[in-house]
XYZ file of C-alpha atoms in Angstrom:
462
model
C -2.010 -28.687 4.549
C -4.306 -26.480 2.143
C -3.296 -27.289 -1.514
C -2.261 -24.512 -4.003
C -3.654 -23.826 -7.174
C -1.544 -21.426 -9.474
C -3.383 -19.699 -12.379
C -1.269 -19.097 -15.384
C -1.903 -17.515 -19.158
C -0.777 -15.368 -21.408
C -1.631 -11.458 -20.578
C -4.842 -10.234 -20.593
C -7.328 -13.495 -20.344
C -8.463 -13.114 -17.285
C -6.124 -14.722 -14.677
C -6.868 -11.800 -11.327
C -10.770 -11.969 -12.263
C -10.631 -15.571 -11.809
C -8.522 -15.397 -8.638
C -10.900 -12.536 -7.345
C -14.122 -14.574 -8.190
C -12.094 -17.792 -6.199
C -11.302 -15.561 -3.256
C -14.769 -13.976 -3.007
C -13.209 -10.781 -2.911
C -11.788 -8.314 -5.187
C -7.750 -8.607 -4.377
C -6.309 -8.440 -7.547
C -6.420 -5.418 -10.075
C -8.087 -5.993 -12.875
C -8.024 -3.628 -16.160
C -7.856 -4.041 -19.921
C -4.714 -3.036 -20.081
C -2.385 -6.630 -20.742
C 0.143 -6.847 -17.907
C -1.680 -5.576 -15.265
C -0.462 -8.528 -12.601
C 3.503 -8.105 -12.066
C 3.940 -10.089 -8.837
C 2.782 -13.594 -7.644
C -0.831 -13.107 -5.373
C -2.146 -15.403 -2.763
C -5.187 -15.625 -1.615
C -7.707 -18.184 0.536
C -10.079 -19.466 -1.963
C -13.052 -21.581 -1.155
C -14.761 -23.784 -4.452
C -18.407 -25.607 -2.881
C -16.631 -28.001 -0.191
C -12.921 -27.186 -1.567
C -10.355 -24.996 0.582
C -7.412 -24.043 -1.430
C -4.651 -21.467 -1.550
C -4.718 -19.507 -4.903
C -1.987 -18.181 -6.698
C -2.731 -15.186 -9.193
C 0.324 -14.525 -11.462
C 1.805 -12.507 -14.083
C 1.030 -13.391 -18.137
C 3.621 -15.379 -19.534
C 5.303 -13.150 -22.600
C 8.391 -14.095 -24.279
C 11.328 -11.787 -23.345
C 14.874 -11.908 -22.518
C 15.649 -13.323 -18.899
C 17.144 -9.947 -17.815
C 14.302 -7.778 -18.372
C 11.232 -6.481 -16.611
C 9.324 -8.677 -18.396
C 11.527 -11.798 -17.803
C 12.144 -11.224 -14.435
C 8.306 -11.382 -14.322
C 7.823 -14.899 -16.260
C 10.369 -16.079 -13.878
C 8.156 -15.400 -10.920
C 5.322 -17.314 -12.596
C 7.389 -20.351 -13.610
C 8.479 -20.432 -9.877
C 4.802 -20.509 -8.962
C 4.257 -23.287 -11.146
C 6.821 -25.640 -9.495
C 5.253 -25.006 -5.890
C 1.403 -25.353 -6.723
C -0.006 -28.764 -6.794
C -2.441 -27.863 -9.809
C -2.238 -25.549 -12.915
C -4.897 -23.732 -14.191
C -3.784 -23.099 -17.610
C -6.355 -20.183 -18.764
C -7.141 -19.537 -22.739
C -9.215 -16.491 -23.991
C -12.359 -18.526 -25.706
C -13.421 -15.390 -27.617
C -9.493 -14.389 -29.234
C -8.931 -18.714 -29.757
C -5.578 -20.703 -29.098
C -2.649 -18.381 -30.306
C 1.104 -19.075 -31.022
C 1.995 -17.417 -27.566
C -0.783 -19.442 -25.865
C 0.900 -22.929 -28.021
C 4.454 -21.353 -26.334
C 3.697 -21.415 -23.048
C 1.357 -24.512 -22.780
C 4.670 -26.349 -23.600
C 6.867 -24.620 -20.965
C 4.095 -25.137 -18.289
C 3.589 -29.210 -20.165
C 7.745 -29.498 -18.909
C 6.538 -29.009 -15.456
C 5.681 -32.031 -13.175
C 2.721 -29.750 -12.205
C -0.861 -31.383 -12.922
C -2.712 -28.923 -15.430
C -6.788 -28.106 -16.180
C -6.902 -26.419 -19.358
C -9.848 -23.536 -18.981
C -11.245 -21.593 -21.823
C -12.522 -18.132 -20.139
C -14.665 -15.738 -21.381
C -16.846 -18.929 -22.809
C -20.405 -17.054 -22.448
C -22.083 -16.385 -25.186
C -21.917 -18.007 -28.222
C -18.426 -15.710 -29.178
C -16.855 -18.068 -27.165
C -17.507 -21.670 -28.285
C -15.290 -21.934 -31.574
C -12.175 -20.766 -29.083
C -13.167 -23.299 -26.296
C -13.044 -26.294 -29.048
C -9.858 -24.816 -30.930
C -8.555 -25.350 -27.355
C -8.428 -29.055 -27.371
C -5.723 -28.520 -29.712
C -3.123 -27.560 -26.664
C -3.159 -31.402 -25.308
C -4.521 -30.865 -22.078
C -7.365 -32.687 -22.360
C -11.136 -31.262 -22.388
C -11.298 -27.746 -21.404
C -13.256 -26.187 -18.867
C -15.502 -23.369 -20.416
C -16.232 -21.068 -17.825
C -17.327 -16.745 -16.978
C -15.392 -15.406 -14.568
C -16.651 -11.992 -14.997
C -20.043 -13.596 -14.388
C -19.438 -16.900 -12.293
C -20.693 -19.333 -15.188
C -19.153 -23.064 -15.212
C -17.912 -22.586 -11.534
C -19.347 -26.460 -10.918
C -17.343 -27.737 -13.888
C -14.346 -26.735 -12.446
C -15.027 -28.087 -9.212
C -15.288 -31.084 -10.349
C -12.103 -30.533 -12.679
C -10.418 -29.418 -9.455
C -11.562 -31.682 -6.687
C -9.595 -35.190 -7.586
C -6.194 -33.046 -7.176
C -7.269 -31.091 -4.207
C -8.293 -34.101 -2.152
C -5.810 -35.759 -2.995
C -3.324 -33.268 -0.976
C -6.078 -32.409 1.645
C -9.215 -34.867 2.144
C -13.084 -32.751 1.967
C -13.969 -30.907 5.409
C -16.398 -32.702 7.386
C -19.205 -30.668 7.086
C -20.539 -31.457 10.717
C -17.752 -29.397 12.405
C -18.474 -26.082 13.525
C -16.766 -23.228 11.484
C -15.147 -20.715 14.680
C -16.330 -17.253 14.162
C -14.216 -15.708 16.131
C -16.412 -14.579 18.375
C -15.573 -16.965 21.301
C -11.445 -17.000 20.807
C -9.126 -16.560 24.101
C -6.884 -14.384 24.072
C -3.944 -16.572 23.345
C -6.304 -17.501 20.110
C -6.140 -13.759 19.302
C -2.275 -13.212 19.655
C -2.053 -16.458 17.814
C -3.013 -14.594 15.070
C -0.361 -12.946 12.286
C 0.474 -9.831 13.011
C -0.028 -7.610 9.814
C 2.684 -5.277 8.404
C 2.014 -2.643 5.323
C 5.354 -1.445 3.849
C 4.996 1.919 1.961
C 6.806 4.547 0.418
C 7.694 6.223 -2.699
C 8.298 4.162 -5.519
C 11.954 2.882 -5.911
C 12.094 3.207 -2.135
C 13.526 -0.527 -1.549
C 9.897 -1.743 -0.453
C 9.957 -5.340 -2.478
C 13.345 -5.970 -1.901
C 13.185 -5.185 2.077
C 10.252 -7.835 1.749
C 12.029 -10.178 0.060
C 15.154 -9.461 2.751
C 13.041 -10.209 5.536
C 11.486 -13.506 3.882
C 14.692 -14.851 2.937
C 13.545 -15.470 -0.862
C 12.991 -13.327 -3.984
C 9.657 -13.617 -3.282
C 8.854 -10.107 -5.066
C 10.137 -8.588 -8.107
C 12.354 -6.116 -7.760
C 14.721 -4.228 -10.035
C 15.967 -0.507 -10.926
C 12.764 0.470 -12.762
C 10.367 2.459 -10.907
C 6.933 1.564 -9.983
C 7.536 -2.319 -10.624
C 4.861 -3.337 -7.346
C 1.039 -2.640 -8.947
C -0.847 -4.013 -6.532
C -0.471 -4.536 -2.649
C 0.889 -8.200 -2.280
C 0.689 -10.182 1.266
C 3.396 -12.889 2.137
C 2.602 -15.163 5.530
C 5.741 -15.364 7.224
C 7.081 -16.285 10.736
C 9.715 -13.897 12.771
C 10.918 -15.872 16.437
C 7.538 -17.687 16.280
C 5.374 -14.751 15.693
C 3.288 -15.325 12.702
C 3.381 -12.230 10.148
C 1.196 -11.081 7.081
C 3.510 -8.770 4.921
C 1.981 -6.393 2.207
C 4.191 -5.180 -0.195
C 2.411 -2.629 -1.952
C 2.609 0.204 -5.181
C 4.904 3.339 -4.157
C 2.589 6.348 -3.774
C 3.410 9.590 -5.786
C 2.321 13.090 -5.068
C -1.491 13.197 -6.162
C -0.698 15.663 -9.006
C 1.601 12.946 -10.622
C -1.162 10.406 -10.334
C -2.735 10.238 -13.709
C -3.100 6.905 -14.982
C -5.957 4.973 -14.538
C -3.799 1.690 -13.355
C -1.433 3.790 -11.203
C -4.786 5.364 -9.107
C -5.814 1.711 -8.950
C -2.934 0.364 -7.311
C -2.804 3.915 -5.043
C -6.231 3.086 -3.965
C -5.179 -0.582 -3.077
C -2.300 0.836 -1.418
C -4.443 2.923 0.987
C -6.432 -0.395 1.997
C -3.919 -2.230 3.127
C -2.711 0.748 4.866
C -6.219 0.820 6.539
C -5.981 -2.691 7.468
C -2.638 -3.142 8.932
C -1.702 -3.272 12.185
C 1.901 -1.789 12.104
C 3.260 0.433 8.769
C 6.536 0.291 7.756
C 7.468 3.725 5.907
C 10.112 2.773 4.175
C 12.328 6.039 3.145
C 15.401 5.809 0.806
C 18.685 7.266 3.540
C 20.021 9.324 0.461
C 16.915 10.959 -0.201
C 15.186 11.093 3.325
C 11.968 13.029 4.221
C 10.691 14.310 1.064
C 7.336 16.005 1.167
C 5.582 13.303 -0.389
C 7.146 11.215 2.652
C 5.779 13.377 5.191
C 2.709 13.278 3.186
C 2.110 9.283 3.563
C 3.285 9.712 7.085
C 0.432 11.818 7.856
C -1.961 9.707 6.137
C -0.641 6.644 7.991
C -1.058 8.716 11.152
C -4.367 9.927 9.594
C -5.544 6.253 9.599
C -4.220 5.545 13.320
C -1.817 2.781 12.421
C 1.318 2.283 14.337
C 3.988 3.183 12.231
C 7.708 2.691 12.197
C 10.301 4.406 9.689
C 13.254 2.478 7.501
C 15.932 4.656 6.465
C 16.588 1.655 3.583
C 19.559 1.869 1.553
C 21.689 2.969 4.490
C 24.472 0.853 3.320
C 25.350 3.836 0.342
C 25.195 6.757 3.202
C 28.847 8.129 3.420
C 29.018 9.963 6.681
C 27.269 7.652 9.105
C 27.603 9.905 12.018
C 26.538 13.174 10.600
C 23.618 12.163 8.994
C 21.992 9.853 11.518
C 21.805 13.048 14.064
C 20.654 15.140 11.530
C 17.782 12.254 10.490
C 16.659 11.953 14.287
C 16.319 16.099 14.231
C 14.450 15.995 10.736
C 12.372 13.407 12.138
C 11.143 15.203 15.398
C 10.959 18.566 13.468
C 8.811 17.255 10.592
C 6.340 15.128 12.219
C 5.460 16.221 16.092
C 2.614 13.969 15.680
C 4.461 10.974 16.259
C 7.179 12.086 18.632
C 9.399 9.755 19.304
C 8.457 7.307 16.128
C 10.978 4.507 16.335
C 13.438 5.105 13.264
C 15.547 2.324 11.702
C 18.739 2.402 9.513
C 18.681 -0.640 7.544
C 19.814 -2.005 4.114
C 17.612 -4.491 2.250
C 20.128 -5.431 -0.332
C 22.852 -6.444 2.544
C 20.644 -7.704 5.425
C 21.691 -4.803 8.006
C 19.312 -3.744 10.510
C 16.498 -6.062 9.487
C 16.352 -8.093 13.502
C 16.132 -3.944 14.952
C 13.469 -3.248 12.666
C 11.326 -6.377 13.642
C 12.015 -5.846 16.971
C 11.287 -2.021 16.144
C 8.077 -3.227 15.123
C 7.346 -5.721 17.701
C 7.539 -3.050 20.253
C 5.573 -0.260 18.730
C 2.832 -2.630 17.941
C 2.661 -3.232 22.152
C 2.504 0.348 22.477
C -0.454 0.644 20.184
C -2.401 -1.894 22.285
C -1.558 -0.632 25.348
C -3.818 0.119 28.140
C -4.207 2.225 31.151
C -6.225 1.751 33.536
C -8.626 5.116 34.420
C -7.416 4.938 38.305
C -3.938 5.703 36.747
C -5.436 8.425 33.899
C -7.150 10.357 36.742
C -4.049 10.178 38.850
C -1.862 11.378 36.075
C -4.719 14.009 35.460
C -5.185 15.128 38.832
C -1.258 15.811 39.102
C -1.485 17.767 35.526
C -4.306 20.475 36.538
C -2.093 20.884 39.726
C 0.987 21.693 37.771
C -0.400 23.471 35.419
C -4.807 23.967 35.177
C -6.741 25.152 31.980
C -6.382 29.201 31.358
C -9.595 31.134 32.098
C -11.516 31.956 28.847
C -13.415 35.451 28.707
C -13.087 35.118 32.619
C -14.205 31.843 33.396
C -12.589 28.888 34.299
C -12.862 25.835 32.451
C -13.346 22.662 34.960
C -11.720 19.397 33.791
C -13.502 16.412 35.855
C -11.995 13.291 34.877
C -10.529 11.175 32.380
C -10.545 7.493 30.764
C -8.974 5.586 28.060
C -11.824 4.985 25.847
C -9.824 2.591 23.051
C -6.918 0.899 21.839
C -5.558 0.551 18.294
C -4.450 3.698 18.671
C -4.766 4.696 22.433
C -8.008 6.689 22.257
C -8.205 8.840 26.034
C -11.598 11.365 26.844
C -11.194 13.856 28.838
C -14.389 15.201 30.078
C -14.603 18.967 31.443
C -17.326 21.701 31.878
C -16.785 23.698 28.319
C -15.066 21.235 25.748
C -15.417 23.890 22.919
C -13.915 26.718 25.047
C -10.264 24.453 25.701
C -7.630 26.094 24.032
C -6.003 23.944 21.121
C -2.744 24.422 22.928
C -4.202 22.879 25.889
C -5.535 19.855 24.340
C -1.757 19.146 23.096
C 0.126 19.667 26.377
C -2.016 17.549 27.649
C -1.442 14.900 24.727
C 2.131 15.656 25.110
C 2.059 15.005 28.663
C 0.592 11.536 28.409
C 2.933 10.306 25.643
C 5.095 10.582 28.475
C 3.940 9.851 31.554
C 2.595 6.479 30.106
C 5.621 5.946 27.521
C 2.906 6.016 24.138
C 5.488 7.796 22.202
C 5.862 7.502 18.394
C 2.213 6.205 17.531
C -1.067 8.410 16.568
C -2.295 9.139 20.173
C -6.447 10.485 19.931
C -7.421 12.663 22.747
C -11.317 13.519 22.587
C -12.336 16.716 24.872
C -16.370 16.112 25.727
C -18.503 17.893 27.736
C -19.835 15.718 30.867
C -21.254 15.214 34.108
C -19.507 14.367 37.854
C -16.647 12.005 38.029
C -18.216 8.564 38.865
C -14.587 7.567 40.377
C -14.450 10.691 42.594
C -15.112 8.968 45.920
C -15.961 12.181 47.749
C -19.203 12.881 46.122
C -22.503 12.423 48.420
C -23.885 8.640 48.156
């Protein structure tokens, strides 16, 4: 059981650089501007010898329960109650202040251990706040950097009487697995990871929190509420699964703010590191340009993707508009013909099982392989039905074929003038595969190379 550590604060004292310095990566956004963190984070951190889940949370501010702004405290006070240690942050360099006074005695009603840390502490700007902090009751505080890693030991030792106490030190003698050697059933054993996307107010958080089965995001009516791409481990029929909620994407244009291009560009990585994307499109307002625009960039990437038609539940004629949805679909993105769509509603719980199972499926087809006796077969019985034209006269000689990768099916094709293959070739023949082989509605890569003989044609001299 890995113990969690939740760090709390008031806005703007350095909670997400702690939790990226902790994590060893940079997860969190970080910025001047206060208010930055909206949603709770998690993250694998590793202190010396200590293995701990992090939380990173949003500053504690004093508003009414209703609001953005409550709504957020909310979320931190319920990450309070499930950590097994607090770290209560100060800013060293601004000293204790009422809001800082406020909030130590909301997080002091908890049962939840605290360490008291003064940040910022380098320098000598910051030693009058670290003492001023004694004043909050938690005992000594630890001065620490996290900008520039300065006092990490203190707070391991601060930190490793609670964390052992949950989960005893590593032995150091065992062998950490790196990955290397894993089975297969190791490597399905592994979560499967899911992006969901979209424009902003698109029901993204609260389809995440409608799959979880907890308001495990922040949601609301306001627009762009999700900064910052958010991961939730959860489990679906015994299939582990790594959700990412993340920021809703606007057209480029719109994309002025400093912030907002931050939590675009976060957006795009976990896009780039999912397995499966869910597009999540709102049914009343359905394929929008900017939604065809992040379709293309999921395709683009050559993640499997599958599309929610969320809010579904506020679509009047059912009937009508799922036929003309299907024919949208196939007209607006031929690039992933046949991409499984899903009517859903993530504020009543329809459709959720079909999309998992929507997703389950698609992410098979992704992986799929075929074996090159059954490409060249398939490819012999293509040039028969219907061969390359002639270009300026001359016949263009297709030898054989292979499937070179998976994640997405990746196919050569190897013939005597690559450059010379009409365009319109190269996608009949894409075409063609998607359904002989059943790889529709995922990015499908066909690369046309130049080449030598066929080493599977059987007939050549020995």
């Amino acid at each position: 059981m890995r113990p969690t550590v939740a760090i709390v604060g008031r806005p703007n004292v350095g909670k997400s650089t702690l939790f990226n310095r902790l994590v060893g990566k940079r997860l969190a956004l970080v910025d001047d501007t206060p208010g930055v963190t909206r949603d709770r984070r998690e993250g694998d951190a590793r202190l010396g010898d200590l293995d701990f889940t992090v939380v990173d949370t949003a500053g504690l501010e004093e508003a009414e329960a209703e609001s953005l702004t409550g709504r957020m405290r909310l979320q931190t006070e319920a990450a309070i109650r499930d950590a097994d240690v607090v770290l209560f942050l100060v800013d060293s360099r601004v000293g204790v202040t009422p809001i800082d006074g406020h909030f130590a005695e909301l997080v002091r009603r908890s049962d939840t251990p605290v360490i008291l840390v003064a940040n910022k502490a380098e320098g000598r700007a910051g030693e009058a706040g670290a003492y001023e902090a004694f004043g909050l009751g938690f005992g000594d505080p630890v001065p620490l950097s996290a900008e520039h890693g300065e006092g990490m030991a203190d707070l391991y030792e601060a930190l490793r009487p609670y964390i052992d106490a949950v989960a005893p030190p590593r032995d150091e003698t065992e062998p950490e697995p790196d990955g290397e050697d894993e089975t297969p059933e190791a490597r399905a054993a592994k979560p499967l990871r899911i992006a969901v996307v979209g424009r902003p107010n698109a029901g993204k958080s609260t389809l995440v929190n409608a799959l979880i089965g907890e308001d495990r995001m922040l949601t609301g009516p306001e627009a762009g509420i999700t900064r910052d791409s958010v991961s939730v481990d959860w489990e679906w029929r015994g299939r582990r699964i790594k959700l990412f909620d993340t920021a809703g994407m606007r057209r480029k244009a719109r994309v002025q703010d400093k912030l907002e291009k931050l939590s675009v560009a976060d957006t795009l990585r976990a896009i780039r590191f999912a397995e499966v994307v869910v597009l999540c499109l709102d049914a009343t307002t359905p394929f929008e340009k900017q939604d065809l625009q992040i379709a293309d960039l999921v395709v683009r990437e050559g993640r499997a993707i599958v599309i929610a038609l969320d809010k579904w539940d506020l679509v009047e004629d059912r009937v009508k508009a799922w036929k003309d949805l299907r024919e949208t679909c196939e007209r607006l993105l031929p690039q992933i013909r046949g991409v499984p769509l899903v009517r859903l509603s993530g504020l009543t719980g329809e459709g959720l099982d079909e999309l998992m199972k929507a997703v389950i499926k698609v992410e098979e087809v992704w992986t799929r392989r075929v074996s090159t006796a059954q490409v060249n077969r398939w490819l012999e019985h293509v040039l028969q039905r219907h061969p390359p034209p002639a270009v300026s006269g001359r016949r263009i000689k297709i030898r054989y074929a292979t499937q070179a990768k998976t994640r997405p099916p990746t196919f050569a094709i190897f013939c005597s003038r690559p450059d010379a293959l009409p365009d319109s070739y190269t996608r009949y023949l894409a075409n063609d595969l998607r359904e002989t082989f059943d790889l529709a509605g995922i990015p499908l890569r066909l690369n046309i190379r130049g080449g030598g003989e066929n080493p599977y044609d059987k007939k050549k001299d020995g």
